[in-house]
Every structure is written in structure tokens, then in C-alpha cells.
mmCIF file of C-alpha atoms in Angstrom:
data_model
loop_
_atom_site.group_PDB
_atom_site.id
_atom_site.type_symbol
_atom_site.label_atom_id
_atom_site.label_comp_id
_atom_site.label_asym_id
_atom_site.label_seq_id
_atom_site.Cartn_x
_atom_site.Cartn_y
_atom_site.Cartn_z
ATOM 1 C CA UNK A 172 -68.550 152.851 197.575
ATOM 2 C CA UNK A 173 -65.395 151.847 195.682
ATOM 3 C CA UNK A 174 -64.868 153.425 192.224
ATOM 4 C CA UNK A 175 -62.412 151.694 189.880
ATOM 5 C CA UNK A 176 -60.565 154.344 187.820
ATOM 6 C CA UNK A 177 -61.484 157.969 187.281
ATOM 7 C CA UNK A 178 -64.244 159.403 185.112
ATOM 8 C CA UNK A 179 -65.693 162.906 184.897
ATOM 9 C CA UNK A 180 -68.656 162.173 187.180
ATOM 10 C CA UNK A 181 -66.684 160.863 190.184
ATOM 11 C CA UNK A 182 -66.696 164.152 192.108
ATOM 12 C CA UNK A 183 -70.409 164.749 191.454
ATOM 13 C CA UNK A 184 -71.294 161.184 192.471
ATOM 14 C CA UNK A 185 -69.222 161.412 195.649
ATOM 15 C CA UNK A 186 -70.925 164.677 196.591
ATOM 16 C CA UNK A 187 -74.365 163.206 195.856
ATOM 17 C CA UNK A 188 -73.635 160.093 197.928
ATOM 18 C CA UNK A 189 -72.613 162.255 200.892
ATOM 19 C CA UNK A 190 -75.934 164.125 200.691
ATOM 20 C CA UNK A 191 -77.754 160.780 201.016
ATOM 21 C CA UNK A 192 -75.711 159.733 204.006
ATOM 22 C CA UNK A 193 -72.558 161.511 205.176
ATOM 23 C CA UNK A 194 -71.330 158.285 206.802
ATOM 24 C CA UNK A 195 -71.071 156.418 203.482
ATOM 25 C CA UNK A 196 -67.388 156.101 202.598
ATOM 26 C CA UNK A 197 -66.249 156.794 199.030
ATOM 27 C CA UNK A 198 -62.973 155.412 197.635
ATOM 28 C CA UNK A 199 -61.382 156.056 194.221
ATOM 29 C CA UNK A 200 -58.953 153.394 192.954
ATOM 30 C CA UNK A 201 -56.691 154.674 190.155
ATOM 31 C CA UNK A 202 -54.864 152.538 187.574
ATOM 32 C CA UNK A 203 -54.148 155.114 184.845
ATOM 33 C CA UNK A 204 -53.050 158.719 184.519
ATOM 34 C CA UNK A 205 -55.592 161.467 183.976
ATOM 35 C CA UNK A 206 -55.497 165.252 184.063
ATOM 36 C CA UNK A 207 -56.358 165.966 187.695
ATOM 37 C CA UNK A 208 -55.699 169.699 187.578
ATOM 38 C CA UNK A 209 -58.577 171.763 188.945
ATOM 39 C CA UNK A 210 -60.230 168.641 190.364
ATOM 40 C CA UNK A 211 -61.630 168.594 193.901
ATOM 41 C CA UNK A 212 -61.604 165.280 195.766
ATOM 42 C CA UNK A 213 -62.635 166.655 199.156
ATOM 43 C CA UNK A 214 -65.686 164.346 199.170
ATOM 44 C CA UNK A 215 -63.499 161.277 198.697
ATOM 45 C CA UNK A 216 -62.489 159.404 201.831
ATOM 46 C CA UNK A 217 -59.540 157.687 200.141
ATOM 47 C CA UNK A 218 -57.592 157.531 196.888
ATOM 48 C CA UNK A 219 -55.714 154.320 196.051
ATOM 49 C CA UNK A 220 -53.041 154.105 193.352
ATOM 50 C CA UNK A 221 -51.397 151.008 191.874
ATOM 51 C CA UNK A 222 -47.762 152.012 192.455
ATOM 52 C CA UNK A 223 -45.549 154.310 194.522
ATOM 53 C CA UNK A 224 -44.519 155.944 191.245
ATOM 54 C CA UNK A 225 -48.144 156.775 190.471
ATOM 55 C CA UNK A 226 -48.684 158.093 193.996
ATOM 56 C CA UNK A 227 -45.603 160.332 193.749
ATOM 57 C CA UNK A 228 -46.978 161.876 190.581
ATOM 58 C CA UNK A 229 -50.210 162.529 192.444
ATOM 59 C CA UNK A 230 -48.588 164.767 195.077
ATOM 60 C CA UNK A 231 -49.982 168.295 195.265
ATOM 61 C CA UNK A 232 -53.123 167.344 193.356
ATOM 62 C CA UNK A 233 -56.723 166.926 194.655
ATOM 63 C CA UNK A 234 -57.328 166.756 198.389
ATOM 64 C CA UNK A 235 -58.776 163.404 199.447
ATOM 65 C CA UNK A 236 -58.507 162.462 203.141
ATOM 66 C CA UNK A 237 -56.367 159.311 202.782
ATOM 67 C CA UNK A 238 -53.898 158.240 200.083
ATOM 68 C CA UNK A 239 -52.687 154.625 199.845
ATOM 69 C CA UNK A 240 -50.856 152.347 197.404
ATOM 70 C CA UNK A 241 -52.087 148.858 196.540
ATOM 71 C CA UNK A 242 -50.167 147.098 193.777
ATOM 72 C CA UNK A 243 -52.138 145.316 191.076
ATOM 73 C CA UNK A 244 -52.671 141.582 191.458
ATOM 74 C CA UNK A 245 -52.652 138.490 189.273
ATOM 75 C CA UNK A 246 -54.661 135.276 189.484
ATOM 76 C CA UNK A 247 -51.736 132.944 190.192
ATOM 77 C CA UNK A 248 -54.010 129.884 189.860
ATOM 78 C CA UNK A 249 -54.957 130.857 186.304
ATOM 79 C CA UNK A 250 -51.746 132.552 185.228
ATOM 80 C CA UNK A 251 -49.368 129.654 185.782
ATOM 81 C CA UNK A 252 -47.155 127.357 183.748
ATOM 82 C CA UNK A 253 -49.302 124.812 181.902
ATOM 83 C CA UNK A 254 -46.547 122.781 180.201
ATOM 84 C CA UNK A 255 -48.435 122.171 176.969
ATOM 85 C CA UNK A 256 -45.624 123.304 174.676
ATOM 86 C CA UNK A 257 -44.442 120.245 172.729
ATOM 87 C CA UNK A 258 -41.634 121.489 170.501
ATOM 88 C CA UNK A 259 -38.335 123.256 170.969
ATOM 89 C CA UNK A 260 -39.046 126.350 168.893
ATOM 90 C CA UNK A 261 -38.218 129.611 170.660
ATOM 91 C CA UNK A 262 -41.331 131.804 170.721
ATOM 92 C CA UNK A 263 -41.013 135.503 171.530
ATOM 93 C CA UNK A 264 -44.223 137.379 172.255
ATOM 94 C CA UNK A 265 -45.714 140.786 172.984
ATOM 95 C CA UNK A 266 -49.022 141.399 174.778
ATOM 96 C CA UNK A 267 -50.631 144.842 174.729
ATOM 97 C CA UNK A 268 -52.795 147.331 172.904
ATOM 98 C CA UNK A 269 -51.449 148.572 169.575
ATOM 99 C CA UNK A 270 -51.093 152.182 170.720
ATOM 100 C CA UNK A 271 -48.105 154.524 170.781
ATOM 101 C CA UNK A 272 -47.481 154.390 174.541
ATOM 102 C CA UNK A 273 -46.972 150.598 174.394
ATOM 103 C CA UNK A 274 -43.915 151.045 172.122
ATOM 104 C CA UNK A 275 -44.827 148.054 169.974
ATOM 105 C CA UNK A 276 -42.409 149.273 167.295
ATOM 106 C CA UNK A 277 -39.555 147.868 169.389
ATOM 107 C CA UNK A 278 -41.133 144.413 169.181
ATOM 108 C CA UNK A 279 -41.372 144.827 165.410
ATOM 109 C CA UNK A 280 -37.686 145.769 165.265
ATOM 110 C CA UNK A 281 -36.862 142.683 167.321
ATOM 111 C CA UNK A 282 -38.906 140.503 164.946
ATOM 112 C CA UNK A 283 -36.967 141.964 162.045
ATOM 113 C CA UNK A 284 -33.650 141.304 163.805
ATOM 114 C CA UNK A 285 -34.565 137.672 164.377
ATOM 115 C CA UNK A 286 -36.082 137.271 160.941
ATOM 116 C CA UNK A 287 -32.873 138.449 159.300
ATOM 117 C CA UNK A 288 -30.916 136.081 161.533
ATOM 118 C CA UNK A 289 -33.296 133.180 160.870
ATOM 119 C CA UNK A 290 -33.394 133.752 157.117
ATOM 120 C CA UNK A 291 -29.630 133.225 157.066
ATOM 121 C CA UNK A 292 -30.039 130.027 159.112
ATOM 122 C CA UNK A 293 -32.959 128.833 156.973
ATOM 123 C CA UNK A 294 -30.848 129.162 153.845
ATOM 124 C CA UNK A 295 -27.815 127.656 155.570
ATOM 125 C CA UNK A 296 -29.693 124.557 156.754
ATOM 126 C CA UNK A 297 -32.365 124.447 154.008
ATOM 127 C CA UNK A 298 -35.246 124.633 156.527
ATOM 128 C CA UNK A 299 -38.915 125.130 155.609
ATOM 129 C CA UNK A 300 -40.761 124.662 158.935
ATOM 130 C CA UNK A 301 -40.559 128.150 160.484
ATOM 131 C CA UNK A 302 -43.718 130.294 160.698
ATOM 132 C CA UNK A 303 -44.233 133.908 161.727
ATOM 133 C CA UNK A 304 -47.515 134.082 163.662
ATOM 134 C CA UNK A 305 -50.234 136.778 163.865
ATOM 135 C CA UNK A 306 -52.362 138.108 166.779
ATOM 136 C CA UNK A 307 -53.702 136.108 169.749
ATOM 137 C CA UNK A 308 -57.169 136.964 171.093
ATOM 138 C CA UNK A 309 -57.432 138.549 174.603
ATOM 139 C CA UNK A 310 -59.471 135.678 176.070
ATOM 140 C CA UNK A 311 -56.510 133.341 175.505
ATOM 141 C CA UNK A 312 -53.886 135.639 176.962
ATOM 142 C CA UNK A 313 -52.786 133.297 179.744
ATOM 143 C CA UNK A 314 -52.289 130.501 177.209
ATOM 144 C CA UNK A 315 -50.333 132.958 175.079
ATOM 145 C CA UNK A 316 -47.869 133.567 177.901
ATOM 146 C CA UNK A 317 -47.492 129.799 178.180
ATOM 147 C CA UNK A 318 -46.615 129.690 174.490
ATOM 148 C CA UNK A 319 -43.990 132.392 174.878
ATOM 149 C CA UNK A 320 -40.484 131.479 175.957
ATOM 150 C CA UNK A 321 -39.882 135.226 176.204
ATOM 151 C CA UNK A 322 -42.332 138.105 176.691
ATOM 152 C CA UNK A 323 -41.067 141.490 175.492
ATOM 153 C CA UNK A 324 -42.268 144.518 177.481
ATOM 154 C CA UNK A 325 -40.982 147.867 176.099
ATOM 155 C CA UNK A 326 -42.326 150.414 178.607
ATOM 156 C CA UNK A 327 -42.311 154.199 178.661
ATOM 157 C CA UNK A 328 -41.618 156.338 181.728
ATOM 158 C CA UNK A 329 -45.312 157.016 182.428
ATOM 159 C CA UNK A 330 -46.371 153.382 182.900
ATOM 160 C CA UNK A 331 -48.394 153.276 186.161
ATOM 161 C CA UNK A 332 -47.668 149.587 186.871
ATOM 162 C CA UNK A 333 -47.692 147.127 183.897
ATOM 163 C CA UNK A 334 -49.970 144.116 184.304
ATOM 164 C CA UNK A 335 -48.307 142.295 181.399
ATOM 165 C CA UNK A 336 -45.112 142.011 183.437
ATOM 166 C CA UNK A 337 -46.627 140.170 186.398
ATOM 167 C CA UNK A 338 -48.947 138.080 184.203
ATOM 168 C CA UNK A 339 -46.014 136.833 182.130
ATOM 169 C CA UNK A 340 -43.857 136.266 185.212
ATOM 170 C CA UNK A 341 -46.645 134.327 186.904
ATOM 171 C CA UNK A 342 -46.813 132.051 183.831
ATOM 172 C CA UNK A 343 -43.011 131.640 183.949
ATOM 173 C CA UNK A 344 -42.529 133.322 180.600
ATOM 174 C CA UNK A 345 -39.130 135.031 180.684
ATOM 175 C CA UNK A 346 -39.695 138.808 180.745
ATOM 176 C CA UNK A 347 -37.302 141.036 178.809
ATOM 177 C CA UNK A 348 -38.225 144.667 179.273
ATOM 178 C CA UNK A 349 -37.392 148.291 179.198
ATOM 179 C CA UNK A 350 -38.665 149.143 182.677
ATOM 180 C CA UNK A 351 -40.460 152.433 183.225
ATOM 181 C CA UNK A 352 -42.690 154.096 185.796
ATOM 182 C CA UNK A 353 -44.250 151.788 188.364
ATOM 183 C CA UNK A 354 -42.818 148.635 186.769
ATOM 184 C CA UNK A 355 -39.412 149.521 188.247
ATOM 185 C CA UNK A 356 -40.841 148.648 191.660
ATOM 186 C CA UNK A 357 -40.942 144.952 190.793
ATOM 187 C CA UNK A 358 -38.824 144.431 187.646
ATOM 188 C CA UNK A 359 -35.342 143.589 188.951
ATOM 189 C CA UNK A 360 -32.603 143.128 186.376
ATOM 190 C CA UNK A 361 -31.004 139.656 186.343
ATOM 191 C CA UNK A 362 -33.182 138.617 189.293
ATOM 192 C CA UNK A 363 -36.710 138.193 187.919
ATOM 193 C CA UNK A 364 -36.273 139.590 184.385
ATOM 194 C CA UNK A 365 -33.736 141.111 182.007
ATOM 195 C CA UNK A 366 -33.762 144.852 181.404
ATOM 196 C CA UNK A 367 -32.422 146.897 178.507
ATOM 197 C CA UNK A 368 -32.695 150.550 177.534
ATOM 198 C CA UNK A 369 -34.225 151.539 174.188
ATOM 199 C CA UNK A 370 -30.873 152.223 172.509
ATOM 200 C CA UNK A 371 -30.046 149.102 170.447
ATOM 201 C CA UNK A 372 -32.974 147.402 172.206
ATOM 202 C CA UNK A 373 -33.678 144.799 169.514
ATOM 203 C CA UNK A 374 -30.050 143.904 168.813
ATOM 204 C CA UNK A 375 -29.212 143.613 172.509
ATOM 205 C CA UNK A 376 -32.186 141.323 173.136
ATOM 206 C CA UNK A 377 -31.340 139.122 170.161
ATOM 207 C CA UNK A 378 -27.765 138.638 171.380
ATOM 208 C CA UNK A 379 -28.945 138.040 174.945
ATOM 209 C CA UNK A 380 -31.465 135.352 173.954
ATOM 210 C CA UNK A 381 -29.010 133.574 171.677
ATOM 211 C CA UNK A 382 -26.423 133.402 174.470
ATOM 212 C CA UNK A 383 -28.676 132.815 177.496
ATOM 213 C CA UNK A 384 -27.772 129.728 179.514
ATOM 214 C CA UNK A 385 -30.581 127.377 180.530
ATOM 215 C CA UNK A 386 -29.526 127.577 184.189
ATOM 216 C CA UNK A 387 -29.742 131.383 184.185
ATOM 217 C CA UNK A 388 -33.127 131.282 182.461
ATOM 218 C CA UNK A 389 -34.496 128.801 185.014
ATOM 219 C CA UNK A 390 -33.242 130.890 187.942
ATOM 220 C CA UNK A 391 -34.899 134.065 186.670
ATOM 221 C CA UNK A 392 -38.299 132.577 185.798
ATOM 222 C CA UNK A 393 -38.375 130.710 189.128
ATOM 223 C CA UNK A 394 -37.640 133.932 191.017
ATOM 224 C CA UNK A 395 -40.317 135.748 189.018
ATOM 225 C CA UNK A 396 -43.024 133.177 189.792
ATOM 226 C CA UNK A 397 -42.091 133.203 193.488
ATOM 227 C CA UNK A 398 -42.329 137.009 193.580
ATOM 228 C CA UNK A 399 -45.833 136.874 192.080
ATOM 229 C CA UNK A 400 -46.949 134.269 194.610
ATOM 230 C CA UNK A 401 -45.596 136.261 197.555
ATOM 231 C CA UNK A 402 -46.491 139.801 196.510
ATOM 232 C CA UNK A 403 -49.202 139.861 193.839
ATOM 233 C CA UNK A 404 -51.630 137.011 194.549
ATOM 234 C CA UNK A 405 -55.287 137.991 194.892
ATOM 235 C CA UNK A 406 -55.192 136.785 198.508
ATOM 236 C CA UNK A 407 -52.447 139.330 199.230
ATOM 237 C CA UNK A 408 -54.233 142.131 197.373
ATOM 238 C CA UNK A 409 -57.537 141.320 199.094
ATOM 239 C CA UNK A 410 -55.854 141.588 202.494
ATOM 240 C CA UNK A 411 -54.396 144.974 201.530
ATOM 241 C CA UNK A 412 -57.788 146.274 200.379
ATOM 242 C CA UNK A 413 -59.442 145.008 203.564
ATOM 243 C CA UNK A 414 -56.935 146.946 205.690
ATOM 244 C CA UNK A 415 -57.699 150.153 203.819
ATOM 245 C CA UNK A 416 -61.452 149.598 204.196
ATOM 246 C CA UNK A 417 -60.951 149.238 207.943
ATOM 247 C CA UNK A 418 -58.824 152.397 208.099
ATOM 248 C CA UNK A 419 -61.375 154.396 206.115
ATOM 249 C CA UNK A 420 -64.296 153.102 208.177
ATOM 250 C CA UNK A 421 -62.511 154.043 211.396
ATOM 251 C CA UNK A 422 -61.548 157.512 210.189
ATOM 252 C CA UNK A 423 -63.831 160.124 211.704
ATOM 253 C CA UNK A 424 -61.967 163.210 210.485
ATOM 254 C CA UNK A 425 -63.983 165.867 208.718
#
């Protein structure tokens, strides 16, 4: 039995399952933080987290038999460069829930920085063909990444992993981020993305984009796609899960 994410009935269900058959193995796979104080995972055979950072923050908490890390995966056959973009407009995007922990206000500040810059250019060159776009629906998210030249990812320090990062990288959208939490395990500055801290975040990104060389951009997005293929494909993640299943099935400890 493999539970995805925690809910209040996990411990009760695990205990009930063991009363049916003590040989049934129960695994809890965590992707988000919860309050685990006063929880008892002694009926769980394994707990899986999505990053080393998440696992470290789990130390000293409930007592499952086995603890393992499996990074999140991305469908590299779906999340890939489609090459349907037909114009030379620079599109900067953000993907995420509009909640405080996603720090969307930094994307808004960046939009304002570029809007102020573009307004000056619009007046200077008498342009009238620039639009500021609204939301994109979740079912088209992989096409959204293909529309974005740059994906902005302003993360806090409690981010367990960050799926947006690897999805954008897999689509070869250039990731510019403030890395935090588990994302630091794969976001490498000037190798597969560009990282900035929150201080002067919007201004620094604007200047970086305006001065980025095409050769440097190509190097970084190529590295990012290669990393996703080698480390985050579903084939790789499936192999990792299979190994944990085998370890749990072969564990006879009480």
C-alpha cells in the first residue's frame, strides 16, 4: 500500500491494514510539509520524501522503519520544446498557485519593472503591438512553458522540491529563480538556471535578461534539459521506486 502525501487518517489506516495482514507493507510518500509532532508512524514500513532537504527536516519526528529520498519526476516526452513560437517577442512567465508561499509578488514587481522599461521604448519607437497577457489554464501548462522564454521561480526556504523548476527546464524555458529548500539540490547557478536573492530581485532580473547573450542562454537551457533527462525522467523515478519496494518487501524487522 503506497499513500501519496499525508492526511489525518494515515496512521489509523496503516494500523487497520496491519490487523488484516501483518505482512502487507505500507509506504507513505511525502511531497509537502505538515505538522508531524505527536504523530506515530510505527505501523509504516517506509517514508519517502521528495528531497534531501525535506528528509533533513523530518529528523527526530515519527518512527517509521525505513526513510528514503526519491526526487520528483517530469514527463520528458510531454514537457519538451515544441518550437511553435513564431515571433521574437520575449515572454516572461510564472507558473504556480496564487498563495503567499509562492511569492508571486516578485513576479508582479518584475512585470512592473519591464512595463516601465517598455513604456519608455513604446513611446520612443511609437509602437502599438505589445500586449500584457492574463492567466493560462493548468491543462495547458506544458504549452505555457513553451511560450515562455523565461520562467520566474521565486521560492521560499521551505519549498520541498519545486516541480515548476524541472517542468520549465524540461521544456527548455530559461529558469530564473530564487532557490530555496529542496530546489537547491538541482538549481545550479549559471549552469542550468540563473539565481538571484530577493533583494533587488526584479531589477537584477531585468538587467540580466536585457544583457544575456544568446550563447549563454543556449548553454544553460541545454544543460537544464539534459539534467532532466538524466535525473528526473519517469523511467529513472520508476527504477528508484522499484528499488525501495524491493527493500521494503525484503525487510523482516519488527
